[in-house]
PDB file of C-alpha atoms in Angstrom:
ATOM      1  CA  MET A   1      52.664   3.948 -17.265  1.00  0.00           C
ATOM      2  CA  ALA A   2      53.909   6.557 -19.725  1.00  0.00           C
ATOM      3  CA  TYR A   3      51.473   5.372 -22.403  1.00  0.00           C
ATOM      4  CA  ASP A   4      48.494   5.750 -20.079  1.00  0.00           C
ATOM      5  CA  HIS A   5      49.718   9.213 -19.093  1.00  0.00           C
ATOM      6  CA  HIS A   6      49.965  10.136 -22.771  1.00  0.00           C
ATOM      7  CA  TYR A   7      46.349   9.214 -23.368  1.00  0.00           C
ATOM      8  CA  ALA A   8      45.204  10.971 -20.209  1.00  0.00           C
ATOM      9  CA  VAL A   9      46.845  14.170 -21.479  1.00  0.00           C
ATOM     10  CA  PHE A  10      45.292  13.603 -24.906  1.00  0.00           C
ATOM     11  CA  THR A  11      41.856  13.259 -23.333  1.00  0.00           C
ATOM     12  CA  SER A  12      42.401  16.466 -21.385  1.00  0.00           C
ATOM     13  CA  PHE A  13      42.742  18.265 -24.701  1.00  0.00           C
ATOM     14  CA  ILE A  14      39.499  16.647 -25.861  1.00  0.00           C
ATOM     15  CA  ALA A  15      37.808  17.971 -22.739  1.00  0.00           C
ATOM     16  CA  LEU A  16      39.143  21.450 -23.431  1.00  0.00           C
ATOM     17  CA  ALA A  17      37.799  21.253 -26.966  1.00  0.00           C
ATOM     18  CA  LEU A  18      34.368  20.365 -25.621  1.00  0.00           C
ATOM     19  CA  SER A  19      34.456  23.434 -23.402  1.00  0.00           C
ATOM     20  CA  ALA A  20      35.116  25.792 -26.297  1.00  0.00           C
ATOM     21  CA  CYS A  21      31.543  25.542 -27.598  1.00  0.00           C
ATOM     22  CA  THR A  22      29.977  26.013 -24.153  1.00  0.00           C
ATOM     23  CA  LEU A  23      32.273  28.562 -22.551  1.00  0.00           C
ATOM     24  CA  THR A  24      30.632  31.639 -24.058  1.00  0.00           C
ATOM     25  CA  LEU A  25      27.206  30.623 -22.803  1.00  0.00           C
ATOM     26  CA  ALA A  26      28.429  29.249 -19.495  1.00  0.00           C
ATOM     27  CA  MET A  27      30.508  32.118 -18.160  1.00  0.00           C
ATOM     28  CA  ASP A  28      30.420  35.904 -17.999  1.00  0.00           C
ATOM     29  CA  ALA A  29      33.489  37.137 -19.913  1.00  0.00           C
ATOM     30  CA  LEU A  30      33.955  40.001 -17.435  1.00  0.00           C
ATOM     31  CA  GLN A  31      35.578  37.648 -14.945  1.00  0.00           C
ATOM     32  CA  ASP A  32      38.445  35.170 -15.225  1.00  0.00           C
ATOM     33  CA  PHE A  33      36.792  32.417 -13.192  1.00  0.00           C
ATOM     34  CA  CYS A  34      34.148  31.648 -10.607  1.00  0.00           C
ATOM     35  CA  VAL A  35      35.621  29.120  -8.207  1.00  0.00           C
ATOM     36  CA  ALA A  36      32.775  27.268  -6.499  1.00  0.00           C
ATOM     37  CA  ASP A  37      31.930  27.935  -2.895  1.00  0.00           C
ATOM     38  CA  LEU A  38      30.988  24.349  -2.104  1.00  0.00           C
ATOM     39  CA  LYS A  39      29.509  25.371   1.240  1.00  0.00           C
ATOM     40  CA  GLY A  40      26.519  26.778  -0.624  1.00  0.00           C
ATOM     41  CA  SER A  41      23.934  25.188  -2.912  1.00  0.00           C
ATOM     42  CA  PRO A  42      24.084  25.092  -6.738  1.00  0.00           C
ATOM     43  CA  THR A  43      22.136  27.758  -8.627  1.00  0.00           C
ATOM     44  CA  ILE A  44      21.048  27.761 -12.290  1.00  0.00           C
ATOM     45  CA  ASN A  45      24.589  27.657 -13.669  1.00  0.00           C
ATOM     46  CA  GLY A  46      26.652  26.445 -10.764  1.00  0.00           C
ATOM     47  CA  PHE A  47      27.715  27.342  -7.250  1.00  0.00           C
ATOM     48  CA  ALA A  48      28.225  30.841  -5.915  1.00  0.00           C
ATOM     49  CA  CYS A  49      31.729  32.238  -6.457  1.00  0.00           C
ATOM     50  CA  LYS A  50      34.403  32.320  -3.798  1.00  0.00           C
ATOM     51  CA  ASP A  51      36.195  35.594  -3.200  1.00  0.00           C
ATOM     52  CA  PRO A  52      38.899  35.606  -5.942  1.00  0.00           C
ATOM     53  CA  LYS A  53      41.436  36.777  -3.392  1.00  0.00           C
ATOM     54  CA  THR A  54      41.049  33.499  -1.482  1.00  0.00           C
ATOM     55  CA  VAL A  55      41.478  31.229  -4.531  1.00  0.00           C
ATOM     56  CA  GLN A  56      44.388  28.763  -4.449  1.00  0.00           C
ATOM     57  CA  ALA A  57      46.011  26.423  -6.982  1.00  0.00           C
ATOM     58  CA  SER A  58      44.285  23.532  -5.211  1.00  0.00           C
ATOM     59  CA  ASP A  59      40.942  24.912  -6.434  1.00  0.00           C
ATOM     60  CA  PHE A  60      42.011  24.091  -9.996  1.00  0.00           C
ATOM     61  CA  SER A  61      43.639  20.696  -9.484  1.00  0.00           C
ATOM     62  CA  PHE A  62      42.742  17.119  -8.605  1.00  0.00           C
ATOM     63  CA  GLY A  63      45.146  14.240  -8.105  1.00  0.00           C
ATOM     64  CA  GLY A  64      42.849  11.215  -8.186  1.00  0.00           C
ATOM     65  CA  LEU A  65      42.650   9.970 -11.760  1.00  0.00           C
ATOM     66  CA  HIS A  66      45.834   7.879 -11.514  1.00  0.00           C
ATOM     67  CA  ILE A  67      44.322   5.741  -8.732  1.00  0.00           C
ATOM     68  CA  PRO A  68      42.536   2.544  -9.876  1.00  0.00           C
ATOM     69  CA  GLY A  69      38.919   2.410  -8.756  1.00  0.00           C
ATOM     70  CA  ASN A  70      37.624  -0.422  -6.569  1.00  0.00           C
ATOM     71  CA  THR A  71      35.565  -2.653  -8.867  1.00  0.00           C
ATOM     72  CA  SER A  72      34.550  -5.123  -6.135  1.00  0.00           C
ATOM     73  CA  ASN A  73      30.827  -4.482  -6.493  1.00  0.00           C
ATOM     74  CA  ALA A  74      27.808  -5.960  -8.253  1.00  0.00           C
ATOM     75  CA  PHE A  75      28.543  -4.135 -11.513  1.00  0.00           C
ATOM     76  CA  GLY A  76      32.297  -4.701 -11.579  1.00  0.00           C
ATOM     77  CA  SER A  77      33.032  -1.050 -12.321  1.00  0.00           C
ATOM     78  CA  LYS A  78      33.952   2.162 -10.562  1.00  0.00           C
ATOM     79  CA  VAL A  79      33.648   5.774 -11.695  1.00  0.00           C
ATOM     80  CA  THR A  80      36.133   8.283 -10.254  1.00  0.00           C
ATOM     81  CA  PRO A  81      34.737  11.759 -11.006  1.00  0.00           C
ATOM     82  CA  ALA A  82      36.633  14.980 -11.547  1.00  0.00           C
ATOM     83  CA  PHE A  83      33.586  17.246 -11.397  1.00  0.00           C
ATOM     84  CA  VAL A  84      33.055  20.631  -9.771  1.00  0.00           C
ATOM     85  CA  THR A  85      32.797  18.986  -6.365  1.00  0.00           C
ATOM     86  CA  GLN A  86      36.351  17.681  -6.802  1.00  0.00           C
ATOM     87  CA  ILE A  87      37.711  20.690  -8.748  1.00  0.00           C
ATOM     88  CA  PRO A  88      35.909  23.870  -7.613  1.00  0.00           C
ATOM     89  CA  GLY A  89      37.640  25.847 -10.379  1.00  0.00           C
ATOM     90  CA  LEU A  90      35.459  24.059 -12.966  1.00  0.00           C
ATOM     91  CA  ASN A  91      32.449  26.044 -11.767  1.00  0.00           C
ATOM     92  CA  THR A  92      30.559  27.654 -14.714  1.00  0.00           C
ATOM     93  CA  PHE A  93      33.029  26.278 -17.298  1.00  0.00           C
ATOM     94  CA  GLY A  94      30.768  23.498 -18.606  1.00  0.00           C
ATOM     95  CA  ILE A  95      33.458  20.815 -18.548  1.00  0.00           C
ATOM     96  CA  SER A  96      34.555  17.839 -16.427  1.00  0.00           C
ATOM     97  CA  MET A  97      36.253  14.437 -16.567  1.00  0.00           C
ATOM     98  CA  ALA A  98      36.037  10.990 -15.009  1.00  0.00           C
ATOM     99  CA  ARG A  99      38.012   7.778 -14.850  1.00  0.00           C
ATOM    100  CA  VAL A 100      36.109   4.502 -15.218  1.00  0.00           C
ATOM    101  CA  ASP A 101      37.611   1.171 -14.141  1.00  0.00           C
ATOM    102  CA  TYR A 102      36.098  -2.149 -15.242  1.00  0.00           C
ATOM    103  CA  ALA A 103      36.811  -5.622 -13.890  1.00  0.00           C
ATOM    104  CA  ARG A 104      36.666  -8.568 -16.290  1.00  0.00           C
ATOM    105  CA  GLY A 105      33.034  -8.802 -17.379  1.00  0.00           C
ATOM    106  CA  GLY A 106      32.242  -5.543 -15.556  1.00  0.00           C
ATOM    107  CA  ILE A 107      29.657  -3.079 -16.823  1.00  0.00           C
ATOM    108  CA  ASN A 108      28.825   0.567 -16.418  1.00  0.00           C
ATOM    109  CA  PRO A 109      25.062  -0.067 -16.432  1.00  0.00           C
ATOM    110  CA  PRO A 110      22.584   1.750 -18.687  1.00  0.00           C
ATOM    111  CA  HIS A 111      22.376   5.380 -17.563  1.00  0.00           C
ATOM    112  CA  THR A 112      22.021   8.927 -18.849  1.00  0.00           C
ATOM    113  CA  HIS A 113      23.678  12.270 -18.173  1.00  0.00           C
ATOM    114  CA  PRO A 114      20.863  14.823 -18.233  1.00  0.00           C
ATOM    115  CA  ARG A 115      23.223  17.787 -18.536  1.00  0.00           C
ATOM    116  CA  ALA A 116      26.143  16.571 -20.649  1.00  0.00           C
ATOM    117  CA  THR A 117      27.429  14.954 -23.801  1.00  0.00           C
ATOM    118  CA  GLU A 118      30.217  12.473 -23.036  1.00  0.00           C
ATOM    119  CA  ILE A 119      33.293  11.540 -25.065  1.00  0.00           C
ATOM    120  CA  LEU A 120      35.074   8.427 -23.853  1.00  0.00           C
ATOM    121  CA  THR A 121      38.618   7.229 -24.621  1.00  0.00           C
ATOM    122  CA  VAL A 122      39.752   3.683 -23.850  1.00  0.00           C
ATOM    123  CA  ILE A 123      43.089   3.721 -22.027  1.00  0.00           C
ATOM    124  CA  LYS A 124      43.422  -0.019 -21.445  1.00  0.00           C
ATOM    125  CA  GLY A 125      41.523  -3.107 -22.507  1.00  0.00           C
ATOM    126  CA  THR A 126      38.474  -3.688 -24.708  1.00  0.00           C
ATOM    127  CA  LEU A 127      35.010  -2.204 -24.193  1.00  0.00           C
ATOM    128  CA  GLU A 128      31.670  -2.749 -25.876  1.00  0.00           C
ATOM    129  CA  VAL A 129      29.844   0.589 -25.748  1.00  0.00           C
ATOM    130  CA  GLY A 130      26.486   1.762 -26.997  1.00  0.00           C
ATOM    131  CA  PHE A 131      23.623   4.211 -26.729  1.00  0.00           C
ATOM    132  CA  VAL A 132      19.929   4.061 -27.609  1.00  0.00           C
ATOM    133  CA  THR A 133      18.243   6.721 -29.724  1.00  0.00           C
ATOM    134  CA  SER A 134      14.998   8.343 -28.594  1.00  0.00           C
ATOM    135  CA  ASN A 135      11.443   7.197 -29.393  1.00  0.00           C
ATOM    136  CA  PRO A 136      10.051   5.907 -31.658  1.00  0.00           C
ATOM    137  CA  ASP A 137      13.123   4.245 -33.197  1.00  0.00           C
ATOM    138  CA  ASN A 138      14.954   3.241 -29.983  1.00  0.00           C
ATOM    139  CA  ARG A 139      17.879   2.175 -32.146  1.00  0.00           C
ATOM    140  CA  LEU A 140      20.947   0.716 -30.415  1.00  0.00           C
ATOM    141  CA  ILE A 141      24.190   2.192 -31.785  1.00  0.00           C
ATOM    142  CA  SER A 142      27.094   0.150 -30.448  1.00  0.00           C
ATOM    143  CA  LYS A 143      30.740  -0.614 -31.147  1.00  0.00           C
ATOM    144  CA  VAL A 144      33.671  -2.517 -29.659  1.00  0.00           C
ATOM    145  CA  LEU A 145      36.495  -0.176 -28.661  1.00  0.00           C
ATOM    146  CA  ARG A 146      40.152  -0.917 -28.025  1.00  0.00           C
ATOM    147  CA  LYS A 147      42.968   1.101 -26.511  1.00  0.00           C
ATOM    148  CA  GLY A 148      43.089   4.565 -28.049  1.00  0.00           C
ATOM    149  CA  ASP A 149      39.565   4.409 -29.526  1.00  0.00           C
ATOM    150  CA  VAL A 150      37.079   7.210 -28.840  1.00  0.00           C
ATOM    151  CA  PHE A 151      33.259   7.167 -28.697  1.00  0.00           C
ATOM    152  CA  VAL A 152      30.642   9.884 -28.129  1.00  0.00           C
ATOM    153  CA  PHE A 153      27.442   9.509 -26.089  1.00  0.00           C
ATOM    154  CA  PRO A 154      24.968  12.304 -26.977  1.00  0.00           C
ATOM    155  CA  ILE A 155      23.451  14.294 -24.141  1.00  0.00           C
ATOM    156  CA  GLY A 156      20.496  12.685 -22.396  1.00  0.00           C
ATOM    157  CA  LEU A 157      20.578   9.337 -24.246  1.00  0.00           C
ATOM    158  CA  VAL A 158      20.729   6.023 -22.388  1.00  0.00           C
ATOM    159  CA  HIS A 159      24.173   4.446 -22.783  1.00  0.00           C
ATOM    160  CA  TYR A 160      26.387   1.742 -21.299  1.00  0.00           C
ATOM    161  CA  GLN A 161      29.844   0.153 -21.384  1.00  0.00           C
ATOM    162  CA  ARG A 162      30.872  -3.483 -20.920  1.00  0.00           C
ATOM    163  CA  ASN A 163      34.332  -4.985 -20.545  1.00  0.00           C
ATOM    164  CA  THR A 164      34.535  -7.727 -23.170  1.00  0.00           C
ATOM    165  CA  GLY A 165      38.263  -8.336 -22.809  1.00  0.00           C
ATOM    166  CA  HIS A 166      40.233 -10.846 -20.752  1.00  0.00           C
ATOM    167  CA  ARG A 167      41.676  -8.328 -18.305  1.00  0.00           C
ATOM    168  CA  ASN A 168      40.697  -5.161 -16.484  1.00  0.00           C
ATOM    169  CA  ALA A 169      39.884  -2.117 -18.591  1.00  0.00           C
ATOM    170  CA  VAL A 170      40.216   1.621 -18.015  1.00  0.00           C
ATOM    171  CA  ALA A 171      38.616   4.578 -19.788  1.00  0.00           C
ATOM    172  CA  ILE A 172      38.746   8.348 -19.407  1.00  0.00           C
ATOM    173  CA  ALA A 173      35.589  10.348 -20.088  1.00  0.00           C
ATOM    174  CA  ALA A 174      35.209  14.058 -20.761  1.00  0.00           C
ATOM    175  CA  LEU A 175      31.786  15.650 -20.261  1.00  0.00           C
ATOM    176  CA  SER A 176      30.329  18.965 -21.376  1.00  0.00           C
ATOM    177  CA  SER A 177      29.172  20.047 -17.922  1.00  0.00           C
ATOM    178  CA  GLN A 178      30.924  20.722 -14.626  1.00  0.00           C
ATOM    179  CA  ASN A 179      28.032  18.824 -13.010  1.00  0.00           C
ATOM    180  CA  PRO A 180      26.730  16.361 -15.623  1.00  0.00           C
ATOM    181  CA  GLY A 181      24.455  14.382 -13.334  1.00  0.00           C
ATOM    182  CA  VAL A 182      23.705  10.696 -13.767  1.00  0.00           C
ATOM    183  CA  ILE A 183      20.466   8.700 -13.863  1.00  0.00           C
ATOM    184  CA  THR A 184      20.997   4.942 -13.687  1.00  0.00           C
ATOM    185  CA  VAL A 185      17.970   3.436 -15.409  1.00  0.00           C
ATOM    186  CA  ALA A 186      17.404   0.451 -13.123  1.00  0.00           C
ATOM    187  CA  ASN A 187      17.885   2.519  -9.949  1.00  0.00           C
ATOM    188  CA  ALA A 188      15.513   5.226 -11.151  1.00  0.00           C
ATOM    189  CA  VAL A 189      12.772   2.843 -12.266  1.00  0.00           C
ATOM    190  CA  PHE A 190      12.936   0.188  -9.555  1.00  0.00           C
ATOM    191  CA  GLY A 191      14.667   2.049  -6.731  1.00  0.00           C
ATOM    192  CA  SER A 192      12.767   5.336  -6.569  1.00  0.00           C
ATOM    193  CA  LYS A 193      11.699   6.629  -3.147  1.00  0.00           C
ATOM    194  CA  PRO A 194       8.822   6.197  -2.727  1.00  0.00           C
ATOM    195  CA  ASP A 195       8.331   3.336  -5.180  1.00  0.00           C
ATOM    196  CA  ILE A 196       6.652   3.898  -8.525  1.00  0.00           C
ATOM    197  CA  PRO A 197       3.330   2.022  -8.134  1.00  0.00           C
ATOM    198  CA  THR A 198       3.790  -1.660  -8.936  1.00  0.00           C
ATOM    199  CA  ASP A 199       0.823  -1.791 -11.295  1.00  0.00           C
ATOM    200  CA  VAL A 200       2.240   1.107 -13.330  1.00  0.00           C
ATOM    201  CA  LEU A 201       5.552  -0.687 -13.837  1.00  0.00           C
ATOM    202  CA  ALA A 202       3.861  -4.038 -14.481  1.00  0.00           C
ATOM    203  CA  LYS A 203       1.803  -2.485 -17.253  1.00  0.00           C
ATOM    204  CA  ALA A 204       4.757  -0.510 -18.652  1.00  0.00           C
ATOM    205  CA  PHE A 205       6.993  -3.598 -18.871  1.00  0.00           C
ATOM    206  CA  GLN A 206       4.137  -6.022 -19.636  1.00  0.00           C
ATOM    207  CA  VAL A 207       5.087  -8.365 -16.803  1.00  0.00           C
ATOM    208  CA  ASP A 208       3.379  -9.740 -13.715  1.00  0.00           C
ATOM    209  CA  ARG A 209       3.335  -7.530 -10.630  1.00  0.00           C
ATOM    210  CA  SER A 210       5.350 -10.150  -8.729  1.00  0.00           C
ATOM    211  CA  VAL A 211       8.251  -9.627 -11.147  1.00  0.00           C
ATOM    212  CA  VAL A 212       8.209  -5.894 -10.450  1.00  0.00           C
ATOM    213  CA  GLN A 213       8.083  -6.488  -6.700  1.00  0.00           C
ATOM    214  CA  LYS A 214      11.162  -8.725  -6.888  1.00  0.00           C
ATOM    215  CA  LEU A 215      13.049  -6.094  -8.841  1.00  0.00           C
ATOM    216  CA  GLN A 216      12.017  -3.316  -6.460  1.00  0.00           C
ATOM    217  CA  ALA A 217      13.218  -5.423  -3.538  1.00  0.00           C
ATOM    218  CA  LYS A 218      16.702  -5.574  -5.112  1.00  0.00           C
ATOM    219  CA  PHE A 219      16.981  -1.782  -5.249  1.00  0.00           C
TER     220      PHE A 219
END
């Protein structure tokens, strides 16, 4: 729809604004770009650069954000990333985007981005969003967003989204890293490999060990 396209373009400008404060630190000004050579491994600030003579327009483009994500899963949501692995030209720029689709009642479960602040714009539907501040306050800051509303999740803080509307919802997120990373809280705590010792988790959550074992079995 034209309206959705308008907001997607608007969010692109938000993403560019985020990059302005990180670009100087993220990239050597003596070169125009450093398109990622995805055949290698990431270094401190990204992938090694491809030979500029081999760079193509396809290295700077991605055509997937118009495609609805498949929300037929336990969470009822799907994230479609536009990170450096999808757009090699983002390498070293400290910027990326993602589309998030939510079924009715769907959630993007509590998680963190260890390398990025996120700014999220609702394109369709209604979302409850929130993040939790660090110890000792652990304060939940939350709000209900509607189409066109914007919300910021500070870097490293646990945050979530939930579709509280009566239809599917869609959001576009911009992040201040080409490779923001994600740590889903439940997966990290109960699905680590190998498992965190059961007695450690039982004491941390003040529950019986059998409860922890059941949760670990789910992940």
